[in-house]
């Protein structure tokens, strides 16, 4: 719907001038009606660059969604990644999972779900499954790039 709030964040090791931030918001979270075509254009132009700061960007995106939590909406992160965690500064998967579980279990007032999409042969499907399950979300396998349209349709069916 035009008033659904959607943003687009890219992430890669060394992508941003301000370390340790490894992401750049290409489009801020805003009503999709005003940025539908720019969103399509930006998504079509995405290509993998350096390493994948999977744990850092997951934690940062999760925290950002909690800070902007709107109880009248579905609050979620959709994480599309072509690889495993390649960030030597943050290799603490268990710490990430603890944080996600702590904010999901026990009746959190700001529940955010993290849907993960494994894109490409190198994606770590097992880790992405653990991240999604920690937030009561789902993991999707798009290791075959030809399946991405079908996968996005499946993800959106959760909303």
PDB file of C-alpha atoms in Angstrom:
ATOM      1  CA  UNK A   1       0.000   0.000   0.000  1.00  0.00           C
ATOM      2  CA  UNK A   2       1.167   3.525  -0.658  1.00  0.00           C
ATOM      3  CA  UNK A   3       1.338   4.362   3.052  1.00  0.00           C
ATOM      4  CA  UNK A   4       3.448   1.294   3.976  1.00  0.00           C
ATOM      5  CA  UNK A   5       6.802   2.413   5.362  1.00  0.00           C
ATOM      6  CA  UNK A   6       9.814   0.953   3.513  1.00  0.00           C
ATOM      7  CA  UNK A   7      13.509   1.850   3.351  1.00  0.00           C
ATOM      8  CA  UNK A   8      16.568   0.495   1.543  1.00  0.00           C
ATOM      9  CA  UNK A   9      19.910  -0.065   3.263  1.00  0.00           C
ATOM     10  CA  UNK A  10      23.003  -1.502   1.601  1.00  0.00           C
ATOM     11  CA  UNK A  11      25.847  -3.035   3.560  1.00  0.00           C
ATOM     12  CA  UNK A  12      29.409  -4.164   2.972  1.00  0.00           C
ATOM     13  CA  UNK A  13      32.642  -4.021   4.922  1.00  0.00           C
ATOM     14  CA  UNK A  14      34.340  -0.673   4.450  1.00  0.00           C
ATOM     15  CA  UNK A  15      31.365   0.863   2.629  1.00  0.00           C
ATOM     16  CA  UNK A  16      30.877   3.891   4.869  1.00  0.00           C
ATOM     17  CA  UNK A  17      33.364   6.569   5.795  1.00  0.00           C
ATOM     18  CA  UNK A  18      32.281   6.391   9.449  1.00  0.00           C
ATOM     19  CA  UNK A  19      33.608   3.141  10.903  1.00  0.00           C
ATOM     20  CA  UNK A  20      32.301   0.855  12.341  1.00  0.00           C
ATOM     21  CA  UNK A  21      29.114   1.574  10.394  1.00  0.00           C
ATOM     22  CA  UNK A  22      29.044  -0.803   7.470  1.00  0.00           C
ATOM     23  CA  UNK A  23      25.799   0.361   5.900  1.00  0.00           C
ATOM     24  CA  UNK A  24      24.384   3.235   3.914  1.00  0.00           C
ATOM     25  CA  UNK A  25      20.702   4.083   3.738  1.00  0.00           C
ATOM     26  CA  UNK A  26      19.963   4.599   0.044  1.00  0.00           C
ATOM     27  CA  UNK A  27      16.329   5.394   0.809  1.00  0.00           C
ATOM     28  CA  UNK A  28      15.058   6.303   4.279  1.00  0.00           C
ATOM     29  CA  UNK A  29      12.111   4.530   5.830  1.00  0.00           C
ATOM     30  CA  UNK A  30       9.179   6.445   4.352  1.00  0.00           C
ATOM     31  CA  UNK A  31       5.846   5.768   2.647  1.00  0.00           C
ATOM     32  CA  UNK A  32       6.502   3.522  -0.371  1.00  0.00           C
ATOM     33  CA  UNK A  33       4.003   5.454  -2.484  1.00  0.00           C
ATOM     34  CA  UNK A  34       6.452   8.329  -2.800  1.00  0.00           C
ATOM     35  CA  UNK A  35       9.505   6.214  -3.523  1.00  0.00           C
ATOM     36  CA  UNK A  36       8.294   3.116  -5.335  1.00  0.00           C
ATOM     37  CA  UNK A  37      10.140   3.787  -8.609  1.00  0.00           C
ATOM     38  CA  UNK A  38      13.381   5.007  -6.970  1.00  0.00           C
ATOM     39  CA  UNK A  39      13.270   1.830  -4.842  1.00  0.00           C
ATOM     40  CA  UNK A  40      12.939  -0.379  -7.935  1.00  0.00           C
ATOM     41  CA  UNK A  41      15.759   1.447  -9.691  1.00  0.00           C
ATOM     42  CA  UNK A  42      18.097   1.196  -6.710  1.00  0.00           C
ATOM     43  CA  UNK A  43      17.361  -2.496  -6.146  1.00  0.00           C
ATOM     44  CA  UNK A  44      18.024  -3.314  -9.819  1.00  0.00           C
ATOM     45  CA  UNK A  45      21.430  -1.616  -9.603  1.00  0.00           C
ATOM     46  CA  UNK A  46      22.665  -3.499  -6.513  1.00  0.00           C
ATOM     47  CA  UNK A  47      25.824  -5.574  -6.856  1.00  0.00           C
ATOM     48  CA  UNK A  48      27.937  -7.275  -4.189  1.00  0.00           C
ATOM     49  CA  UNK A  49      31.089  -5.370  -3.272  1.00  0.00           C
ATOM     50  CA  UNK A  50      33.451  -6.327  -0.441  1.00  0.00           C
ATOM     51  CA  UNK A  51      32.763  -8.486   2.622  1.00  0.00           C
ATOM     52  CA  UNK A  52      29.490  -9.036   4.452  1.00  0.00           C
ATOM     53  CA  UNK A  53      29.191  -7.494   7.941  1.00  0.00           C
ATOM     54  CA  UNK A  54      26.208  -9.738   8.612  1.00  0.00           C
ATOM     55  CA  UNK A  55      26.069  -9.574  12.412  1.00  0.00           C
ATOM     56  CA  UNK A  56      26.721  -5.826  12.625  1.00  0.00           C
ATOM     57  CA  UNK A  57      24.148  -4.822  10.007  1.00  0.00           C
ATOM     58  CA  UNK A  58      21.569  -7.206  11.474  1.00  0.00           C
ATOM     59  CA  UNK A  59      21.999  -5.730  14.962  1.00  0.00           C
ATOM     60  CA  UNK A  60      22.028  -2.133  13.661  1.00  0.00           C
ATOM     61  CA  UNK A  61      18.954  -2.620  11.466  1.00  0.00           C
ATOM     62  CA  UNK A  62      17.078  -4.436  14.227  1.00  0.00           C
ATOM     63  CA  UNK A  63      17.869  -1.655  16.713  1.00  0.00           C
ATOM     64  CA  UNK A  64      16.857   1.051  14.199  1.00  0.00           C
ATOM     65  CA  UNK A  65      13.498  -0.643  13.639  1.00  0.00           C
ATOM     66  CA  UNK A  66      12.939  -0.897  17.395  1.00  0.00           C
ATOM     67  CA  UNK A  67      13.685   2.803  17.810  1.00  0.00           C
ATOM     68  CA  UNK A  68      11.120   3.660  15.120  1.00  0.00           C
ATOM     69  CA  UNK A  69       8.641   1.017  16.288  1.00  0.00           C
ATOM     70  CA  UNK A  70       5.025   1.657  15.325  1.00  0.00           C
ATOM     71  CA  UNK A  71       2.517  -0.622  17.106  1.00  0.00           C
ATOM     72  CA  UNK A  72      -0.023  -0.047  14.319  1.00  0.00           C
ATOM     73  CA  UNK A  73       2.298  -1.593  11.693  1.00  0.00           C
ATOM     74  CA  UNK A  74       4.290  -4.744  11.005  1.00  0.00           C
ATOM     75  CA  UNK A  75       7.824  -3.921  12.077  1.00  0.00           C
ATOM     76  CA  UNK A  76      10.383  -6.044  10.252  1.00  0.00           C
ATOM     77  CA  UNK A  77      13.765  -6.190   8.597  1.00  0.00           C
ATOM     78  CA  UNK A  78      14.204  -8.119   5.345  1.00  0.00           C
ATOM     79  CA  UNK A  79      17.854  -9.083   5.075  1.00  0.00           C
ATOM     80  CA  UNK A  80      19.054 -10.169   1.615  1.00  0.00           C
ATOM     81  CA  UNK A  81      22.641 -11.371   1.664  1.00  0.00           C
ATOM     82  CA  UNK A  82      24.985 -13.145  -0.717  1.00  0.00           C
ATOM     83  CA  UNK A  83      27.426 -14.399   1.864  1.00  0.00           C
ATOM     84  CA  UNK A  84      28.506 -15.212   5.371  1.00  0.00           C
ATOM     85  CA  UNK A  85      29.706 -12.871   8.085  1.00  0.00           C
ATOM     86  CA  UNK A  86      33.058 -11.479   6.859  1.00  0.00           C
ATOM     87  CA  UNK A  87      33.518  -8.851   9.559  1.00  0.00           C
ATOM     88  CA  UNK A  88      36.591  -9.499  11.718  1.00  0.00           C
ATOM     89  CA  UNK A  89      35.423  -6.779  14.160  1.00  0.00           C
ATOM     90  CA  UNK A  90      32.229  -8.693  14.959  1.00  0.00           C
ATOM     91  CA  UNK A  91      32.185 -12.471  14.855  1.00  0.00           C
ATOM     92  CA  UNK A  92      29.801 -12.943  17.800  1.00  0.00           C
ATOM     93  CA  UNK A  93      26.818 -14.794  16.376  1.00  0.00           C
ATOM     94  CA  UNK A  94      25.753 -16.064  19.803  1.00  0.00           C
ATOM     95  CA  UNK A  95      25.731 -12.500  21.171  1.00  0.00           C
ATOM     96  CA  UNK A  96      23.573 -11.350  18.270  1.00  0.00           C
ATOM     97  CA  UNK A  97      21.151 -14.244  18.765  1.00  0.00           C
ATOM     98  CA  UNK A  98      20.938 -13.517  22.508  1.00  0.00           C
ATOM     99  CA  UNK A  99      20.049  -9.891  21.791  1.00  0.00           C
ATOM    100  CA  UNK A 100      17.426 -10.852  19.222  1.00  0.00           C
ATOM    101  CA  UNK A 101      15.877 -13.501  21.483  1.00  0.00           C
ATOM    102  CA  UNK A 102      15.860 -11.236  24.535  1.00  0.00           C
ATOM    103  CA  UNK A 103      13.899  -8.630  22.617  1.00  0.00           C
ATOM    104  CA  UNK A 104      11.547 -11.180  21.053  1.00  0.00           C
ATOM    105  CA  UNK A 105      10.720 -13.373  24.038  1.00  0.00           C
ATOM    106  CA  UNK A 106       9.026 -12.224  27.187  1.00  0.00           C
ATOM    107  CA  UNK A 107       6.453  -9.905  25.669  1.00  0.00           C
ATOM    108  CA  UNK A 108       8.684  -7.187  24.245  1.00  0.00           C
ATOM    109  CA  UNK A 109       6.859  -3.923  23.645  1.00  0.00           C
ATOM    110  CA  UNK A 110       8.809  -3.459  20.400  1.00  0.00           C
ATOM    111  CA  UNK A 111       8.780  -6.827  18.589  1.00  0.00           C
ATOM    112  CA  UNK A 112      10.699  -6.697  15.315  1.00  0.00           C
ATOM    113  CA  UNK A 113      11.031  -9.704  13.029  1.00  0.00           C
ATOM    114  CA  UNK A 114      14.089 -10.345  10.841  1.00  0.00           C
ATOM    115  CA  UNK A 115      13.272 -12.211   7.629  1.00  0.00           C
ATOM    116  CA  UNK A 116      16.421 -13.484   5.944  1.00  0.00           C
ATOM    117  CA  UNK A 117      17.010 -14.315   2.292  1.00  0.00           C
ATOM    118  CA  UNK A 118      20.056 -16.383   1.348  1.00  0.00           C
ATOM    119  CA  UNK A 119      21.053 -15.161  -2.110  1.00  0.00           C
ATOM    120  CA  UNK A 120      23.683 -17.079  -4.050  1.00  0.00           C
ATOM    121  CA  UNK A 121      25.680 -20.237  -3.465  1.00  0.00           C
ATOM    122  CA  UNK A 122      27.936 -18.759  -0.758  1.00  0.00           C
ATOM    123  CA  UNK A 123      25.149 -17.683   1.580  1.00  0.00           C
ATOM    124  CA  UNK A 124      25.213 -19.282   5.020  1.00  0.00           C
ATOM    125  CA  UNK A 125      21.659 -20.638   5.126  1.00  0.00           C
ATOM    126  CA  UNK A 126      22.118 -22.195   8.570  1.00  0.00           C
ATOM    127  CA  UNK A 127      23.157 -18.921  10.206  1.00  0.00           C
ATOM    128  CA  UNK A 128      20.434 -16.988   8.396  1.00  0.00           C
ATOM    129  CA  UNK A 129      17.900 -19.543   9.653  1.00  0.00           C
ATOM    130  CA  UNK A 130      19.097 -19.038  13.236  1.00  0.00           C
ATOM    131  CA  UNK A 131      18.803 -15.246  12.919  1.00  0.00           C
ATOM    132  CA  UNK A 132      15.277 -15.454  11.515  1.00  0.00           C
ATOM    133  CA  UNK A 133      14.121 -18.010  14.075  1.00  0.00           C
ATOM    134  CA  UNK A 134      15.463 -15.863  16.938  1.00  0.00           C
ATOM    135  CA  UNK A 135      12.828 -13.267  15.971  1.00  0.00           C
ATOM    136  CA  UNK A 136      10.010 -15.676  15.074  1.00  0.00           C
ATOM    137  CA  UNK A 137      10.500 -14.940  11.390  1.00  0.00           C
ATOM    138  CA  UNK A 138      11.392 -17.133   8.406  1.00  0.00           C
ATOM    139  CA  UNK A 139      14.414 -17.787   6.234  1.00  0.00           C
ATOM    140  CA  UNK A 140      14.175 -18.047   2.454  1.00  0.00           C
ATOM    141  CA  UNK A 141      16.577 -19.758   0.078  1.00  0.00           C
ATOM    142  CA  UNK A 142      17.284 -17.893  -3.145  1.00  0.00           C
ATOM    143  CA  UNK A 143      20.590 -19.627  -3.840  1.00  0.00           C
ATOM    144  CA  UNK A 144      19.338 -19.926  -7.412  1.00  0.00           C
ATOM    145  CA  UNK A 145      19.107 -16.263  -8.523  1.00  0.00           C
ATOM    146  CA  UNK A 146      16.249 -17.157 -10.881  1.00  0.00           C
ATOM    147  CA  UNK A 147      14.053 -17.802  -7.835  1.00  0.00           C
ATOM    148  CA  UNK A 148      14.385 -14.317  -6.325  1.00  0.00           C
ATOM    149  CA  UNK A 149      11.025 -13.047  -7.631  1.00  0.00           C
ATOM    150  CA  UNK A 150       9.228 -16.036  -6.123  1.00  0.00           C
ATOM    151  CA  UNK A 151      11.123 -15.607  -2.849  1.00  0.00           C
ATOM    152  CA  UNK A 152      10.228 -11.915  -2.566  1.00  0.00           C
ATOM    153  CA  UNK A 153       6.583 -12.800  -3.138  1.00  0.00           C
ATOM    154  CA  UNK A 154       6.793 -15.363  -0.329  1.00  0.00           C
ATOM    155  CA  UNK A 155       8.431 -12.843   2.031  1.00  0.00           C
ATOM    156  CA  UNK A 156       5.816 -10.198   1.297  1.00  0.00           C
ATOM    157  CA  UNK A 157       3.040 -12.671   2.036  1.00  0.00           C
ATOM    158  CA  UNK A 158       4.081 -12.350   5.701  1.00  0.00           C
ATOM    159  CA  UNK A 159       3.016  -8.730   5.668  1.00  0.00           C
TER     160      UNK A 159
END
